[in-house]
Amino acid sequence: NAGVTQTPKFRILKIGQSMTLQCTQDMNHNYMYWYRQDPGMGLKLIYYSVGAGITDKGEVPNGYNVSRSTTEDFPLRLELAAPSQTSVYFCASIIAGGKFGDEQFFGPGTRLTVL
Amino acid sequence: EDQVTQSPEALRLQEGESSSLNCSYTVSGLRGLFWYRQDPGKGPEFLFTLYSAGEEKEKERLKATLTKKESFLHITAPKPEDSATYLCAVQADSGTYKYIFGTGTRLKVLA
């Protein structure tokens, strides 16, 4: 299993540009999440999904959109990029009831800079 | 409003010097409290989930405990490779499946 994969690893956008951050998991997990992490801060939930076709807002959804057409993929769309969206973005999926409890698997992150 | 506060923000220990990290939380009803380790430039790595007050879980030099208001991550005889940021998160039992994260404790273990 590759786990949770994210592309691209790095991206620089100009103000007003749009892009899609890709996230794929091969573990057949129903729950998937998008977070952003600013320097020295914890993770803020942007959007999450409990299954294909079902998404909901987290703490900081403004400026972002998501879709979930398959179990495996959960892309995050940025429309009209702004400097405030400069951050590291993490995608995660969850398996319930592991040896140490519900376990959230994270991808390696996408580092986005908006200039 | 659900909230998670971690302390201290940063901690420097000598190798072998045991200590504890704190995670205090305010949530309407707790479904689970989660501990993660994060190395620089990487995604968080799951450590433990605790579900009810009094519960404890242990892995190598790490032990997590839970009360009704806070959780502790005890690190016994730490090694330099334990240096990382440790994140705490809670999930409310409201059925929303959302996680609220604290800002983390940056741990540095000196050889």
mmCIF file of C-alpha atoms in Angstrom:
data_model
loop_
_atom_site.group_PDB
_atom_site.id
_atom_site.type_symbol
_atom_site.label_atom_id
_atom_site.label_comp_id
_atom_site.label_asym_id
_atom_site.label_seq_id
_atom_site.Cartn_x
_atom_site.Cartn_y
_atom_site.Cartn_z
ATOM 1 C CA ASN A 1 0.000 0.000 0.000
ATOM 2 C CA ALA A 2 1.208 3.502 -0.860
ATOM 3 C CA GLY A 3 -0.960 4.974 1.944
ATOM 4 C CA VAL A 4 -1.973 8.616 1.423
ATOM 5 C CA THR A 5 -0.295 10.362 -1.498
ATOM 6 C CA GLN A 6 -0.421 14.080 -2.292
ATOM 7 C CA THR A 7 0.615 16.017 -5.380
ATOM 8 C CA PRO A 8 2.295 18.354 -5.973
ATOM 9 C CA LYS A 9 4.881 18.545 -3.170
ATOM 10 C CA PHE A 10 5.555 22.233 -3.781
ATOM 11 C CA ARG A 11 3.779 24.963 -5.723
ATOM 12 C CA ILE A 12 4.084 28.709 -6.155
ATOM 13 C CA LEU A 13 0.960 30.555 -7.290
ATOM 14 C CA LYS A 14 0.339 34.136 -8.239
ATOM 15 C CA ILE A 15 -2.512 36.020 -6.585
ATOM 16 C CA GLY A 16 -5.782 35.215 -8.346
ATOM 17 C CA GLN A 17 -4.628 31.926 -9.881
ATOM 18 C CA SER A 18 -6.430 28.658 -9.203
ATOM 19 C CA MET A 19 -5.178 25.154 -8.612
ATOM 20 C CA THR A 20 -6.193 21.709 -7.405
ATOM 21 C CA LEU A 21 -4.304 19.805 -4.736
ATOM 22 C CA GLN A 22 -4.602 16.082 -5.307
ATOM 23 C CA CYS A 23 -5.023 13.462 -2.573
ATOM 24 C CA THR A 24 -5.351 9.716 -3.084
ATOM 25 C CA GLN A 25 -5.493 6.846 -0.603
ATOM 26 C CA ASP A 26 -5.375 3.147 -1.420
ATOM 27 C CA MET A 27 -6.583 1.820 1.945
ATOM 28 C CA ASN A 28 -10.328 1.925 1.157
ATOM 29 C CA HIS A 29 -10.931 4.397 4.017
ATOM 30 C CA ASN A 30 -14.269 6.167 4.058
ATOM 31 C CA TYR A 31 -13.195 9.213 6.058
ATOM 32 C CA MET A 32 -10.861 11.730 4.453
ATOM 33 C CA TYR A 33 -9.732 15.174 5.631
ATOM 34 C CA TRP A 34 -7.959 18.296 4.396
ATOM 35 C CA TYR A 35 -5.966 20.422 6.862
ATOM 36 C CA ARG A 36 -3.722 23.440 6.605
ATOM 37 C CA GLN A 37 -0.798 24.090 8.921
ATOM 38 C CA ASP A 38 0.730 27.530 9.284
ATOM 39 C CA PRO A 39 4.261 27.906 10.731
ATOM 40 C CA GLY A 40 4.418 27.026 14.432
ATOM 41 C CA MET A 41 0.718 26.229 14.527
ATOM 42 C CA GLY A 42 -1.436 23.170 14.794
ATOM 43 C CA LEU A 43 -3.627 21.835 12.019
ATOM 44 C CA LYS A 44 -6.821 23.602 10.992
ATOM 45 C CA LEU A 45 -9.551 21.511 9.361
ATOM 46 C CA ILE A 46 -10.649 22.835 5.955
ATOM 47 C CA TYR A 47 -13.077 20.170 4.690
ATOM 48 C CA TYR A 48 -13.788 16.549 5.373
ATOM 49 C CA SER A 49 -15.689 13.668 3.790
ATOM 50 C CA VAL A 50 -17.331 10.616 5.323
ATOM 51 C CA GLY A 51 -17.722 8.828 2.008
ATOM 52 C CA ALA A 52 -18.062 9.254 -1.736
ATOM 53 C CA GLY A 53 -20.483 12.067 -2.518
ATOM 54 C CA ILE A 54 -20.555 13.400 1.066
ATOM 55 C CA THR A 55 -18.489 16.407 2.159
ATOM 56 C CA ASP A 56 -18.746 18.989 4.931
ATOM 57 C CA LYS A 57 -17.009 22.173 6.060
ATOM 58 C CA GLY A 58 -14.380 22.339 8.780
ATOM 59 C CA GLU A 59 -13.068 25.367 10.685
ATOM 60 C CA VAL A 60 -11.554 27.301 7.755
ATOM 61 C CA PRO A 61 -13.415 26.465 4.489
ATOM 62 C CA ASN A 62 -13.506 29.931 2.900
ATOM 63 C CA GLY A 63 -11.607 30.092 -0.385
ATOM 64 C CA TYR A 64 -11.621 26.326 -0.891
ATOM 65 C CA ASN A 65 -13.828 23.696 -2.469
ATOM 66 C CA VAL A 66 -13.788 19.903 -2.435
ATOM 67 C CA SER A 67 -15.427 16.990 -4.184
ATOM 68 C CA ARG A 68 -15.455 13.248 -3.473
ATOM 69 C CA SER A 69 -16.569 11.215 -6.460
ATOM 70 C CA THR A 70 -14.650 8.053 -5.471
ATOM 71 C CA THR A 71 -13.511 6.470 -2.214
ATOM 72 C CA GLU A 72 -9.868 6.900 -3.211
ATOM 73 C CA ASP A 73 -9.679 10.556 -4.253
ATOM 74 C CA PHE A 74 -10.389 13.782 -2.377
ATOM 75 C CA PRO A 75 -9.104 16.820 -4.331
ATOM 76 C CA LEU A 76 -8.977 20.311 -2.807
ATOM 77 C CA ARG A 77 -9.634 23.239 -5.130
ATOM 78 C CA LEU A 78 -8.293 26.747 -4.501
ATOM 79 C CA GLU A 79 -10.087 29.458 -6.440
ATOM 80 C CA LEU A 80 -8.600 32.970 -6.704
ATOM 81 C CA ALA A 81 -5.511 32.292 -4.585
ATOM 82 C CA ALA A 82 -4.633 34.856 -1.907
ATOM 83 C CA PRO A 83 -1.436 35.334 0.167
ATOM 84 C CA SER A 84 -3.390 34.202 3.247
ATOM 85 C CA GLN A 85 -3.571 30.730 1.659
ATOM 86 C CA THR A 86 0.198 30.325 1.859
ATOM 87 C CA SER A 87 0.543 27.244 4.055
ATOM 88 C CA VAL A 88 1.327 23.548 4.152
ATOM 89 C CA TYR A 89 -1.666 21.405 3.231
ATOM 90 C CA PHE A 90 -2.128 17.893 4.583
ATOM 91 C CA CYS A 91 -4.587 15.264 3.468
ATOM 92 C CA ALA A 92 -5.515 12.420 5.813
ATOM 93 C CA SER A 93 -7.682 9.318 5.942
ATOM 94 C CA ILE A 94 -8.858 7.248 8.883
ATOM 95 C CA ILE A 95 -9.052 3.611 9.825
ATOM 96 C CA ALA A 96 -11.177 2.898 12.871
ATOM 97 C CA GLY A 97 -10.378 0.460 15.647
ATOM 98 C CA GLY A 98 -6.661 -0.160 15.165
ATOM 99 C CA LYS A 99 -4.419 -1.609 17.895
ATOM 100 C CA PHE A 100 -3.938 1.847 19.435
ATOM 101 C CA GLY A 101 -7.369 3.251 18.475
ATOM 102 C CA ASP A 102 -8.799 5.171 15.514
ATOM 103 C CA GLU A 103 -5.735 5.997 13.434
ATOM 104 C CA GLN A 104 -5.495 8.970 11.101
ATOM 105 C CA PHE A 105 -2.966 8.478 8.279
ATOM 106 C CA PHE A 106 -1.473 11.674 6.875
ATOM 107 C CA GLY A 107 0.045 12.371 3.493
ATOM 108 C CA PRO A 108 3.458 14.062 3.127
ATOM 109 C CA GLY A 109 1.942 17.501 2.526
ATOM 110 C CA THR A 110 1.868 20.148 -0.209
ATOM 111 C CA ARG A 111 3.795 23.342 0.477
ATOM 112 C CA LEU A 112 1.968 26.224 -1.237
ATOM 113 C CA THR A 113 3.202 29.788 -1.574
ATOM 114 C CA VAL A 114 0.986 32.544 -2.997
ATOM 115 C CA LEU A 115 2.827 35.657 -4.180
ATOM 116 C CA GLU B 1 -16.539 26.153 21.657
ATOM 117 C CA ASP B 2 -14.303 23.082 21.444
ATOM 118 C CA GLN B 3 -10.706 23.939 22.285
ATOM 119 C CA VAL B 4 -7.358 22.220 22.811
ATOM 120 C CA THR B 5 -4.408 23.816 24.631
ATOM 121 C CA GLN B 6 -0.974 22.223 24.820
ATOM 122 C CA SER B 7 1.847 23.068 27.217
ATOM 123 C CA PRO B 8 4.671 23.774 27.294
ATOM 124 C CA GLU B 9 5.162 25.226 23.798
ATOM 125 C CA ALA B 10 8.746 23.974 23.790
ATOM 126 C CA LEU B 11 10.757 21.637 25.997
ATOM 127 C CA ARG B 12 14.451 20.791 26.088
ATOM 128 C CA LEU B 13 15.513 17.635 27.908
ATOM 129 C CA GLN B 14 18.770 15.864 28.453
ATOM 130 C CA GLU B 15 18.889 12.293 27.216
ATOM 131 C CA GLY B 16 17.387 10.113 29.944
ATOM 132 C CA GLU B 17 15.556 12.987 31.657
ATOM 133 C CA SER B 18 11.885 11.957 31.894
ATOM 134 C CA SER B 19 9.084 14.514 31.579
ATOM 135 C CA SER B 20 5.439 15.010 30.636
ATOM 136 C CA LEU B 21 3.595 17.010 28.003
ATOM 137 C CA ASN B 22 0.133 18.372 28.773
ATOM 138 C CA CYS B 23 -2.989 18.639 26.621
ATOM 139 C CA SER B 24 -6.009 20.298 28.200
ATOM 140 C CA TYR B 25 -9.292 20.303 26.345
ATOM 141 C CA THR B 26 -12.771 21.744 26.361
ATOM 142 C CA VAL B 27 -15.329 19.794 24.390
ATOM 143 C CA SER B 28 -19.056 19.276 24.750
ATOM 144 C CA GLY B 29 -18.639 15.519 24.811
ATOM 145 C CA LEU B 30 -15.420 13.645 24.128
ATOM 146 C CA ARG B 31 -15.424 10.820 21.625
ATOM 147 C CA GLY B 32 -11.655 10.514 21.530
ATOM 148 C CA LEU B 33 -8.348 12.242 22.284
ATOM 149 C CA PHE B 34 -5.461 11.652 19.901
ATOM 150 C CA TRP B 35 -1.696 12.066 20.122
ATOM 151 C CA TYR B 36 0.562 12.500 17.083
ATOM 152 C CA ARG B 37 4.251 12.991 16.471
ATOM 153 C CA GLN B 38 5.396 15.329 13.694
ATOM 154 C CA ASP B 39 8.944 15.544 12.363
ATOM 155 C CA PRO B 40 10.042 18.682 10.465
ATOM 156 C CA GLY B 41 8.769 18.765 6.884
ATOM 157 C CA LYS B 42 6.582 15.676 7.334
ATOM 158 C CA GLY B 43 2.967 14.836 8.045
ATOM 159 C CA PRO B 44 1.861 13.902 11.574
ATOM 160 C CA GLU B 45 2.304 10.282 12.620
ATOM 161 C CA PHE B 46 -0.370 8.669 14.785
ATOM 162 C CA LEU B 47 0.635 7.557 18.294
ATOM 163 C CA PHE B 48 -2.448 6.901 20.462
ATOM 164 C CA THR B 49 -6.191 7.312 20.829
ATOM 165 C CA LEU B 50 -7.754 7.560 24.312
ATOM 166 C CA TYR B 51 -11.510 7.266 24.724
ATOM 167 C CA SER B 52 -12.391 7.560 28.411
ATOM 168 C CA ALA B 53 -11.062 9.029 31.659
ATOM 169 C CA GLY B 54 -8.650 6.688 33.378
ATOM 170 C CA GLU B 55 -7.513 5.056 30.161
ATOM 171 C CA GLU B 56 -3.783 4.644 29.536
ATOM 172 C CA LYS B 57 -1.826 3.498 26.485
ATOM 173 C CA GLU B 58 1.864 2.790 26.144
ATOM 174 C CA LYS B 59 4.338 2.403 23.299
ATOM 175 C CA GLU B 60 8.079 2.103 23.877
ATOM 176 C CA ARG B 61 9.128 5.185 25.918
ATOM 177 C CA LEU B 62 5.751 6.926 25.555
ATOM 178 C CA LYS B 63 2.704 6.611 27.791
ATOM 179 C CA ALA B 64 -0.523 8.558 27.318
ATOM 180 C CA THR B 65 -3.093 9.095 30.054
ATOM 181 C CA LEU B 66 -6.506 10.768 30.098
ATOM 182 C CA THR B 67 -8.643 12.564 32.679
ATOM 183 C CA LYS B 68 -11.925 14.408 32.182
ATOM 184 C CA LYS B 69 -10.109 17.685 31.470
ATOM 185 C CA GLU B 70 -6.639 16.826 30.217
ATOM 186 C CA SER B 71 -4.247 14.275 28.844
ATOM 187 C CA PHE B 72 -0.576 13.730 29.538
ATOM 188 C CA LEU B 73 2.075 12.249 27.295
ATOM 189 C CA HIS B 74 4.792 10.883 29.565
ATOM 190 C CA ILE B 75 8.220 10.358 28.029
ATOM 191 C CA THR B 76 10.468 8.038 30.014
ATOM 192 C CA ALA B 77 14.241 8.156 29.541
ATOM 193 C CA PRO B 78 13.993 10.001 26.212
ATOM 194 C CA LYS B 79 16.546 9.641 23.437
ATOM 195 C CA PRO B 80 17.584 12.234 20.811
ATOM 196 C CA GLU B 81 15.418 10.438 18.233
ATOM 197 C CA ASP B 82 12.350 11.359 20.313
ATOM 198 C CA SER B 83 12.915 14.993 19.299
ATOM 199 C CA ALA B 84 9.819 16.128 17.374
ATOM 200 C CA THR B 85 6.659 18.177 17.737
ATOM 201 C CA TYR B 86 3.910 16.335 19.600
ATOM 202 C CA LEU B 87 0.351 17.236 18.645
ATOM 203 C CA CYS B 88 -2.848 16.564 20.547
ATOM 204 C CA ALA B 89 -6.331 16.541 18.998
ATOM 205 C CA VAL B 90 -9.879 15.865 20.177
ATOM 206 C CA GLN B 91 -12.971 14.613 18.470
ATOM 207 C CA ALA B 92 -16.359 15.504 19.939
ATOM 208 C CA ASP B 93 -19.112 12.929 20.194
ATOM 209 C CA SER B 94 -21.514 15.156 18.278
ATOM 210 C CA GLY B 95 -21.245 12.912 15.244
ATOM 211 C CA THR B 96 -19.531 15.507 13.057
ATOM 212 C CA TYR B 97 -16.277 13.526 12.651
ATOM 213 C CA LYS B 98 -14.275 16.750 13.056
ATOM 214 C CA TYR B 99 -10.886 16.889 14.779
ATOM 215 C CA ILE B 100 -9.652 19.942 16.724
ATOM 216 C CA PHE B 101 -5.864 20.173 17.060
ATOM 217 C CA GLY B 102 -3.678 21.949 19.595
ATOM 218 C CA THR B 103 -0.622 23.933 18.519
ATOM 219 C CA GLY B 104 1.816 21.283 19.711
ATOM 220 C CA THR B 105 4.834 20.920 21.998
ATOM 221 C CA ARG B 106 8.277 21.091 20.347
ATOM 222 C CA LEU B 107 10.502 18.595 22.145
ATOM 223 C CA LYS B 108 14.284 18.629 21.836
ATOM 224 C CA VAL B 109 16.277 15.851 23.507
ATOM 225 C CA LEU B 110 19.971 16.571 23.852
ATOM 226 C CA ALA B 111 22.603 13.823 23.801
#
